[in-house]
């Protein structure tokens, strides 16, 4: 008979190794899924996980693209992880990402065609502000009325999606767009464009910001009192009050960092790779970032790796889409599966499995 | 703008039908939460139920098989959640979210070739003269089978929870799992059963949406209905009959905004489409903010990890 | 070990000596690895509590076995193997209650009952099944001495009717009063069986622990108030912090330098609320808390710590210490400001580490190292760590709630000693405890918190257990009159 015995300390070895094992297992289970879809599983897995990195024809384009896709994931996941550590579950990052883009983009579009150096920083700041304000709704409702932040932040995703639809068809629609939906393209507005830093790579300021955020989070959690308080709050509400943490301020702090970073990711994405506000501006980074946060075990470097992996599956998925005619949704299913498998394997780090003879 | 175009009888009967998906999903989740488990994967189970039911009904033409497929699909996904959280002790919040993300992805994958297809009509019971009664016929006797099933289910769940020994055991486990275990009840087994029941209900709710309500398959069909169902459980203070009230409120608002759009209210349709979500938030605020006993209404062990010590 | 019909047998042992495991086997919750039980000359191997119950073995738990949000009748139904209708059950509950002087209303929510009434629920639940053996796990730990007397009467009646009672406790006096036989466990083994009436409490204790233990001693004299009080609490009022808690009404007391002030009373009578208000985890509705004449009642816990008011709450893991953090991080938890462990918010981990090592060394905390998680420590060691963490910050006032709850005898003695030493060095120590013997041992003055009210303080000289019991009763009557 198998017996599970709780470890007194989670095993360091298993904590580190399980994400890797989970990825391998996902490849196997995903392969089976692809086989059921009538695709060659080996081919599919290789296209998704291998070709973007090592295929000589593709890697020159794909490698920097992985960084570009990983940047918003890192930014959002870093912000969310602070809340997750404190047991504050902001899962509405998708909405905060949208609102960041609308706020920042709105400022830039309002100033068009003025050209000035201060437009870009102003736009970025208002992007952050947009994300924060949107995240303050669940925060304030939680503080004031004890409403569940999971549900409120999620409902607000749908609200913001409808809001995005309305502004990209109405208020912020490109007046010179001959009736096409969507705003002006910020890439063609020099003062607001978040252009390439290295020609041909697509790498923009957001990638740099993502790098900075990784180290900032590391410092905050490891060496700062606020980070310590975040971790204490995650242990139990009671102990956090005992440690002198103001629970309301903690809720505000966690949602503000999550919302602010999601807003930042949104405005970088809008002013950079996407360029234009439109109905399909958001592509689910806010939800994928949740997977990134767990896959990276809320550790900043772990999340960076996880974001790269997720970005790889995005790029690889696109490749597989036109090379193997694999449906786009397959990647989403694969990502969800990865999180599932990882969560079930966490067991290994918390428990020891022993074999005991039946009495 | 012409409000007269909204027929009140038709409005109410359509509202009842519109509320069924969230009603079913919320009822299932209520049982799950009464057993002390928080499953945030309702949206995922709903949409999987929707796509599986839809595919089945399109291929077999059998509504019954479609319904069964919805229930089983939701139940299987829920079982996965149950095994992870109850046996492998994974975090309930994270696992529920994973379930939703996975469900959304998988459903899109399964349903990619089914967009735009019209499913066969779903039968209604022949209630003879009852359906022809003035007013009452329209209000009570013109629905499809599943509407009646849903309401019977509410009555059944309410009865089992409050009047039977099994219900008492389920509630006791949700209230204090350590005590229930000490008295010799099988916490994990009961919870797994509740989780699977909840998944079946969510799956059926999703199936209703795809096979009857819309009836069509589109990616992301549920559009947050699962999350609204979760909110309804809180709104209903974990009482089955109040779920009906919440579902009607949601169904009514959804319908009202559609009607308003149809009669040409001069308001951006995007703002009207937000209404159900905003109303849900407001309902949550009202119920969480006004009830001072809020903390004690929720099952005592909700979301807490149970591990047999010893 | 053997049990005979109609006897009241005590099962004695320290925490962790195997008492609970043994009775859980009898009740079918744990399977033995080896060996067997024989009940009425038949092999007895219960695989779950239902089987145990139908065989005639019933158990009253120390905690964890009632459901606050369910009614008395529902709670009792859950613990019964035969399924009766609620109306019959309610009638039976009232009849049994009358027969043994344990009256209950079957429709009340259990959460609204007092500790004594809650225990009645458990006992009636067992009695309704006419058990052959009744196991009672530390039943008096939540009762006032008067309530305990009622319980003993009921138990003696039961034993006369032929029910065997297995009575688990570490309170030696009550075992001497009630039991006719005692089996003593140490480290999972039966070390002795004796007649408790023939042995002294000290002899029993030594059999339990295996070595002789010296009682803690004050080096200074028992204090009497001199000069102005250092710590004053004036007219504190607060609502109950949970729907099953007790609000505080006009709590006032004063403590002078070098004194230990004991607050007795059964948990659930406002102890948690008082601790929250004193620590600043919750703010009082009214009233003031003065240290050296300055009011701290509106400050948060960290501000209070900076001014010298420190605390050690009752629940170790999840309140006083974070189970999933290591001892270094747990040192930082409360000592950040007083020990200057961070500057501009940047934490100095090396300084924190040496502070944690200091605690481990001075308070004899048994652990492989300060890198270990708090939850990996035994209860006694973690409690020593928690108390040590506060004492080594040189508090002006230290407030501790149930300092030795669930702690083995040796650790308890050393903790009490450290608390008294702290007072002797001129600090104020406030001990909230439901253990009357502990209060009599460490305090200079004692007062009782009951029903949210604090009784008048009494000097410990000449005070007996019975006096404290009366104080509990008196303040309850006061509450009834009000």
PDB file of C-alpha atoms in Angstrom, chain C residues 209-391:
ATOM      1  CA  UNK C 209       7.876  12.257  33.314  1.00  0.00           C
ATOM      2  CA  UNK C 210      10.374   9.628  34.364  1.00  0.00           C
ATOM      3  CA  UNK C 211      12.550  12.041  36.308  1.00  0.00           C
ATOM      4  CA  UNK C 212      11.902  14.324  39.197  1.00  0.00           C
ATOM      5  CA  UNK C 213      11.051  17.899  38.351  1.00  0.00           C
ATOM      6  CA  UNK C 214      11.692  20.830  40.580  1.00  0.00           C
ATOM      7  CA  UNK C 215       8.989  23.443  40.909  1.00  0.00           C
ATOM      8  CA  UNK C 216       9.980  26.842  39.446  1.00  0.00           C
ATOM      9  CA  UNK C 217      11.023  29.374  42.047  1.00  0.00           C
ATOM     10  CA  UNK C 218      10.943  33.101  42.319  1.00  0.00           C
ATOM     11  CA  UNK C 219      14.263  34.500  43.383  1.00  0.00           C
ATOM     12  CA  UNK C 220      12.678  37.696  44.589  1.00  0.00           C
ATOM     13  CA  UNK C 221       9.792  37.929  47.000  1.00  0.00           C
ATOM     14  CA  UNK C 222       6.155  37.865  46.151  1.00  0.00           C
ATOM     15  CA  UNK C 223       5.398  41.480  45.313  1.00  0.00           C
ATOM     16  CA  UNK C 224       2.875  43.876  46.682  1.00  0.00           C
ATOM     17  CA  UNK C 225       2.062  47.149  44.950  1.00  0.00           C
ATOM     18  CA  UNK C 226       4.653  49.881  45.518  1.00  0.00           C
ATOM     19  CA  UNK C 227       4.756  53.352  44.001  1.00  0.00           C
ATOM     20  CA  UNK C 228       2.906  54.069  40.764  1.00  0.00           C
ATOM     21  CA  UNK C 229       1.778  51.266  38.447  1.00  0.00           C
ATOM     22  CA  UNK C 230       3.836  50.798  35.256  1.00  0.00           C
ATOM     23  CA  UNK C 231       1.048  49.281  33.183  1.00  0.00           C
ATOM     24  CA  UNK C 232      -2.580  50.329  33.392  1.00  0.00           C
ATOM     25  CA  UNK C 233      -5.595  49.124  31.463  1.00  0.00           C
ATOM     26  CA  UNK C 234      -8.650  51.301  31.914  1.00  0.00           C
ATOM     27  CA  UNK C 235     -12.259  50.580  31.001  1.00  0.00           C
ATOM     28  CA  UNK C 236     -11.525  48.599  27.844  1.00  0.00           C
ATOM     29  CA  UNK C 237     -14.589  47.651  25.833  1.00  0.00           C
ATOM     30  CA  UNK C 238     -14.686  45.604  22.655  1.00  0.00           C
ATOM     31  CA  UNK C 239     -17.205  43.599  20.670  1.00  0.00           C
ATOM     32  CA  UNK C 240     -16.744  39.870  20.242  1.00  0.00           C
ATOM     33  CA  UNK C 241     -14.275  39.235  17.422  1.00  0.00           C
ATOM     34  CA  UNK C 242     -16.201  36.255  16.052  1.00  0.00           C
ATOM     35  CA  UNK C 243     -19.865  35.398  16.294  1.00  0.00           C
ATOM     36  CA  UNK C 244     -18.983  32.721  18.825  1.00  0.00           C
ATOM     37  CA  UNK C 245     -16.642  34.901  20.928  1.00  0.00           C
ATOM     38  CA  UNK C 246     -17.295  37.095  23.937  1.00  0.00           C
ATOM     39  CA  UNK C 247     -17.138  40.892  24.009  1.00  0.00           C
ATOM     40  CA  UNK C 248     -15.171  42.746  26.672  1.00  0.00           C
ATOM     41  CA  UNK C 249     -16.935  44.955  29.171  1.00  0.00           C
ATOM     42  CA  UNK C 250     -15.093  47.623  31.128  1.00  0.00           C
ATOM     43  CA  UNK C 251     -11.868  45.721  31.663  1.00  0.00           C
ATOM     44  CA  UNK C 252      -9.513  47.522  34.039  1.00  0.00           C
ATOM     45  CA  UNK C 253      -6.371  46.429  35.832  1.00  0.00           C
ATOM     46  CA  UNK C 254      -3.052  47.837  36.975  1.00  0.00           C
ATOM     47  CA  UNK C 255       0.296  46.136  37.323  1.00  0.00           C
ATOM     48  CA  UNK C 256       3.371  47.423  39.100  1.00  0.00           C
ATOM     49  CA  UNK C 257       7.003  46.898  38.133  1.00  0.00           C
ATOM     50  CA  UNK C 258       8.295  43.455  38.975  1.00  0.00           C
ATOM     51  CA  UNK C 259       4.867  41.904  39.285  1.00  0.00           C
ATOM     52  CA  UNK C 260       3.274  38.956  37.532  1.00  0.00           C
ATOM     53  CA  UNK C 261      -0.428  39.516  37.017  1.00  0.00           C
ATOM     54  CA  UNK C 262      -2.418  36.369  36.330  1.00  0.00           C
ATOM     55  CA  UNK C 263      -5.718  36.396  34.481  1.00  0.00           C
ATOM     56  CA  UNK C 264      -7.634  33.174  34.947  1.00  0.00           C
ATOM     57  CA  UNK C 265     -10.820  31.896  33.419  1.00  0.00           C
ATOM     58  CA  UNK C 266     -11.946  29.425  30.804  1.00  0.00           C
ATOM     59  CA  UNK C 267     -10.984  30.177  27.200  1.00  0.00           C
ATOM     60  CA  UNK C 268     -13.805  31.725  25.187  1.00  0.00           C
ATOM     61  CA  UNK C 269     -14.752  34.171  27.918  1.00  0.00           C
ATOM     62  CA  UNK C 270     -13.019  37.088  26.242  1.00  0.00           C
ATOM     63  CA  UNK C 271      -9.414  35.857  26.476  1.00  0.00           C
ATOM     64  CA  UNK C 272      -8.820  36.124  22.737  1.00  0.00           C
ATOM     65  CA  UNK C 273     -10.457  39.532  22.571  1.00  0.00           C
ATOM     66  CA  UNK C 274      -8.386  40.804  25.500  1.00  0.00           C
ATOM     67  CA  UNK C 275      -5.193  39.568  23.878  1.00  0.00           C
ATOM     68  CA  UNK C 276      -6.120  41.222  20.576  1.00  0.00           C
ATOM     69  CA  UNK C 277      -6.828  44.534  22.239  1.00  0.00           C
ATOM     70  CA  UNK C 278      -3.656  44.474  24.311  1.00  0.00           C
ATOM     71  CA  UNK C 279      -1.502  43.564  21.314  1.00  0.00           C
ATOM     72  CA  UNK C 280      -3.143  46.069  18.987  1.00  0.00           C
ATOM     73  CA  UNK C 281      -4.345  43.469  16.491  1.00  0.00           C
ATOM     74  CA  UNK C 282      -7.772  44.919  17.126  1.00  0.00           C
ATOM     75  CA  UNK C 283      -8.592  48.322  18.539  1.00  0.00           C
ATOM     76  CA  UNK C 284     -10.882  48.672  21.556  1.00  0.00           C
ATOM     77  CA  UNK C 285     -14.183  50.490  21.196  1.00  0.00           C
ATOM     78  CA  UNK C 286     -13.419  52.449  24.355  1.00  0.00           C
ATOM     79  CA  UNK C 287     -10.784  52.658  26.995  1.00  0.00           C
ATOM     80  CA  UNK C 288      -7.060  53.190  27.325  1.00  0.00           C
ATOM     81  CA  UNK C 289      -3.914  51.149  27.742  1.00  0.00           C
ATOM     82  CA  UNK C 290      -1.230  53.104  29.581  1.00  0.00           C
ATOM     83  CA  UNK C 291       2.447  52.247  29.721  1.00  0.00           C
ATOM     84  CA  UNK C 292       4.356  54.640  31.953  1.00  0.00           C
ATOM     85  CA  UNK C 293       1.375  56.994  31.702  1.00  0.00           C
ATOM     86  CA  UNK C 294       1.315  57.089  27.888  1.00  0.00           C
ATOM     87  CA  UNK C 295      -1.773  55.773  26.097  1.00  0.00           C
ATOM     88  CA  UNK C 296      -1.051  53.037  23.542  1.00  0.00           C
ATOM     89  CA  UNK C 297      -4.643  51.941  22.906  1.00  0.00           C
ATOM     90  CA  UNK C 298      -4.787  53.382  19.391  1.00  0.00           C
ATOM     91  CA  UNK C 299      -1.395  52.148  18.197  1.00  0.00           C
ATOM     92  CA  UNK C 300      -0.692  49.151  15.977  1.00  0.00           C
ATOM     93  CA  UNK C 301       1.299  46.173  17.307  1.00  0.00           C
ATOM     94  CA  UNK C 302       4.634  47.407  15.966  1.00  0.00           C
ATOM     95  CA  UNK C 303       4.262  50.846  17.530  1.00  0.00           C
ATOM     96  CA  UNK C 304       3.453  49.178  20.830  1.00  0.00           C
ATOM     97  CA  UNK C 305       6.499  46.941  20.532  1.00  0.00           C
ATOM     98  CA  UNK C 306       8.709  49.985  19.942  1.00  0.00           C
ATOM     99  CA  UNK C 307       7.464  51.360  23.259  1.00  0.00           C
ATOM    100  CA  UNK C 308       8.207  48.158  25.155  1.00  0.00           C
ATOM    101  CA  UNK C 309       4.897  46.296  25.155  1.00  0.00           C
ATOM    102  CA  UNK C 310       5.459  42.763  23.823  1.00  0.00           C
ATOM    103  CA  UNK C 311       3.203  39.738  23.390  1.00  0.00           C
ATOM    104  CA  UNK C 312       3.165  35.985  23.019  1.00  0.00           C
ATOM    105  CA  UNK C 313      -0.269  34.803  21.867  1.00  0.00           C
ATOM    106  CA  UNK C 314      -1.716  31.389  22.543  1.00  0.00           C
ATOM    107  CA  UNK C 315      -1.660  29.765  19.123  1.00  0.00           C
ATOM    108  CA  UNK C 316       1.942  29.121  18.234  1.00  0.00           C
ATOM    109  CA  UNK C 317       1.805  28.138  14.573  1.00  0.00           C
ATOM    110  CA  UNK C 318      -0.207  30.640  12.567  1.00  0.00           C
ATOM    111  CA  UNK C 319      -0.257  33.428  15.123  1.00  0.00           C
ATOM    112  CA  UNK C 320       2.860  33.728  17.246  1.00  0.00           C
ATOM    113  CA  UNK C 321       5.023  32.126  14.579  1.00  0.00           C
ATOM    114  CA  UNK C 322       4.736  31.418  10.878  1.00  0.00           C
ATOM    115  CA  UNK C 323       4.912  27.648  10.439  1.00  0.00           C
ATOM    116  CA  UNK C 324       6.283  27.747   6.919  1.00  0.00           C
ATOM    117  CA  UNK C 325       9.018  30.229   7.712  1.00  0.00           C
ATOM    118  CA  UNK C 326      12.309  29.382   9.339  1.00  0.00           C
ATOM    119  CA  UNK C 327      13.397  30.502  12.781  1.00  0.00           C
ATOM    120  CA  UNK C 328      15.474  33.371  11.429  1.00  0.00           C
ATOM    121  CA  UNK C 329      12.468  34.842   9.642  1.00  0.00           C
ATOM    122  CA  UNK C 330      10.356  34.193  12.701  1.00  0.00           C
ATOM    123  CA  UNK C 331      12.846  36.148  14.777  1.00  0.00           C
ATOM    124  CA  UNK C 332      12.441  39.106  12.479  1.00  0.00           C
ATOM    125  CA  UNK C 333       8.667  38.817  12.763  1.00  0.00           C
ATOM    126  CA  UNK C 334       8.371  40.691  16.048  1.00  0.00           C
ATOM    127  CA  UNK C 335      11.892  41.872  16.777  1.00  0.00           C
ATOM    128  CA  UNK C 336      12.440  43.979  13.654  1.00  0.00           C
ATOM    129  CA  UNK C 337      12.229  47.338  15.389  1.00  0.00           C
ATOM    130  CA  UNK C 338      13.366  46.679  18.944  1.00  0.00           C
ATOM    131  CA  UNK C 339      16.429  44.802  17.792  1.00  0.00           C
ATOM    132  CA  UNK C 340      16.999  47.195  14.862  1.00  0.00           C
ATOM    133  CA  UNK C 341      17.131  44.319  12.388  1.00  0.00           C
ATOM    134  CA  UNK C 342      16.366  46.500   9.392  1.00  0.00           C
ATOM    135  CA  UNK C 343      17.301  49.962   8.206  1.00  0.00           C
ATOM    136  CA  UNK C 344      15.137  51.941   5.789  1.00  0.00           C
ATOM    137  CA  UNK C 345      13.196  48.728   5.347  1.00  0.00           C
ATOM    138  CA  UNK C 346      16.270  46.772   4.192  1.00  0.00           C
ATOM    139  CA  UNK C 347      16.571  43.659   6.330  1.00  0.00           C
ATOM    140  CA  UNK C 348      19.922  42.806   7.895  1.00  0.00           C
ATOM    141  CA  UNK C 349      19.773  39.024   7.690  1.00  0.00           C
ATOM    142  CA  UNK C 350      23.098  38.338   9.357  1.00  0.00           C
ATOM    143  CA  UNK C 351      22.089  40.333  12.399  1.00  0.00           C
ATOM    144  CA  UNK C 352      18.724  38.569  12.428  1.00  0.00           C
ATOM    145  CA  UNK C 353      20.433  35.194  12.200  1.00  0.00           C
ATOM    146  CA  UNK C 354      22.606  35.871  15.197  1.00  0.00           C
ATOM    147  CA  UNK C 355      19.577  37.037  17.155  1.00  0.00           C
ATOM    148  CA  UNK C 356      17.781  33.784  16.331  1.00  0.00           C
ATOM    149  CA  UNK C 357      20.825  31.818  17.456  1.00  0.00           C
ATOM    150  CA  UNK C 358      20.841  33.779  20.690  1.00  0.00           C
ATOM    151  CA  UNK C 359      17.220  32.745  21.346  1.00  0.00           C
ATOM    152  CA  UNK C 360      17.939  29.107  20.543  1.00  0.00           C
ATOM    153  CA  UNK C 361      20.926  29.068  22.845  1.00  0.00           C
ATOM    154  CA  UNK C 362      19.496  30.998  25.819  1.00  0.00           C
ATOM    155  CA  UNK C 363      16.155  29.245  25.835  1.00  0.00           C
ATOM    156  CA  UNK C 364      17.354  25.735  25.096  1.00  0.00           C
ATOM    157  CA  UNK C 365      15.308  25.386  21.900  1.00  0.00           C
ATOM    158  CA  UNK C 366      16.000  21.913  20.543  1.00  0.00           C
ATOM    159  CA  UNK C 367      16.409  22.211  16.787  1.00  0.00           C
ATOM    160  CA  UNK C 368      19.061  21.242  14.249  1.00  0.00           C
ATOM    161  CA  UNK C 369      19.483  24.916  13.381  1.00  0.00           C
ATOM    162  CA  UNK C 370      17.868  28.258  12.824  1.00  0.00           C
ATOM    163  CA  UNK C 371      17.322  27.430   9.141  1.00  0.00           C
ATOM    164  CA  UNK C 372      14.578  24.997  10.141  1.00  0.00           C
ATOM    165  CA  UNK C 373      10.929  25.794   9.653  1.00  0.00           C
ATOM    166  CA  UNK C 374       8.949  26.710  12.734  1.00  0.00           C
ATOM    167  CA  UNK C 375       6.444  23.943  12.059  1.00  0.00           C
ATOM    168  CA  UNK C 376       9.170  21.330  12.299  1.00  0.00           C
ATOM    169  CA  UNK C 377       9.675  22.107  15.994  1.00  0.00           C
ATOM    170  CA  UNK C 378       7.760  20.333  18.755  1.00  0.00           C
ATOM    171  CA  UNK C 379       5.156  22.396  20.613  1.00  0.00           C
ATOM    172  CA  UNK C 380       7.329  22.882  23.671  1.00  0.00           C
ATOM    173  CA  UNK C 381      10.379  23.927  21.715  1.00  0.00           C
ATOM    174  CA  UNK C 382       8.474  26.359  19.550  1.00  0.00           C
ATOM    175  CA  UNK C 383       6.860  27.869  22.632  1.00  0.00           C
ATOM    176  CA  UNK C 384      10.293  28.302  24.208  1.00  0.00           C
ATOM    177  CA  UNK C 385      11.397  30.008  21.025  1.00  0.00           C
ATOM    178  CA  UNK C 386       8.388  32.338  20.977  1.00  0.00           C
ATOM    179  CA  UNK C 387       8.720  33.314  24.636  1.00  0.00           C
ATOM    180  CA  UNK C 388      12.482  33.660  24.240  1.00  0.00           C
ATOM    181  CA  UNK C 389      12.093  35.917  21.229  1.00  0.00           C
ATOM    182  CA  UNK C 390      10.011  38.322  23.272  1.00  0.00           C
ATOM    183  CA  UNK C 391      12.004  38.155  26.500  1.00  0.00           C
TER     184      UNK C 391
END
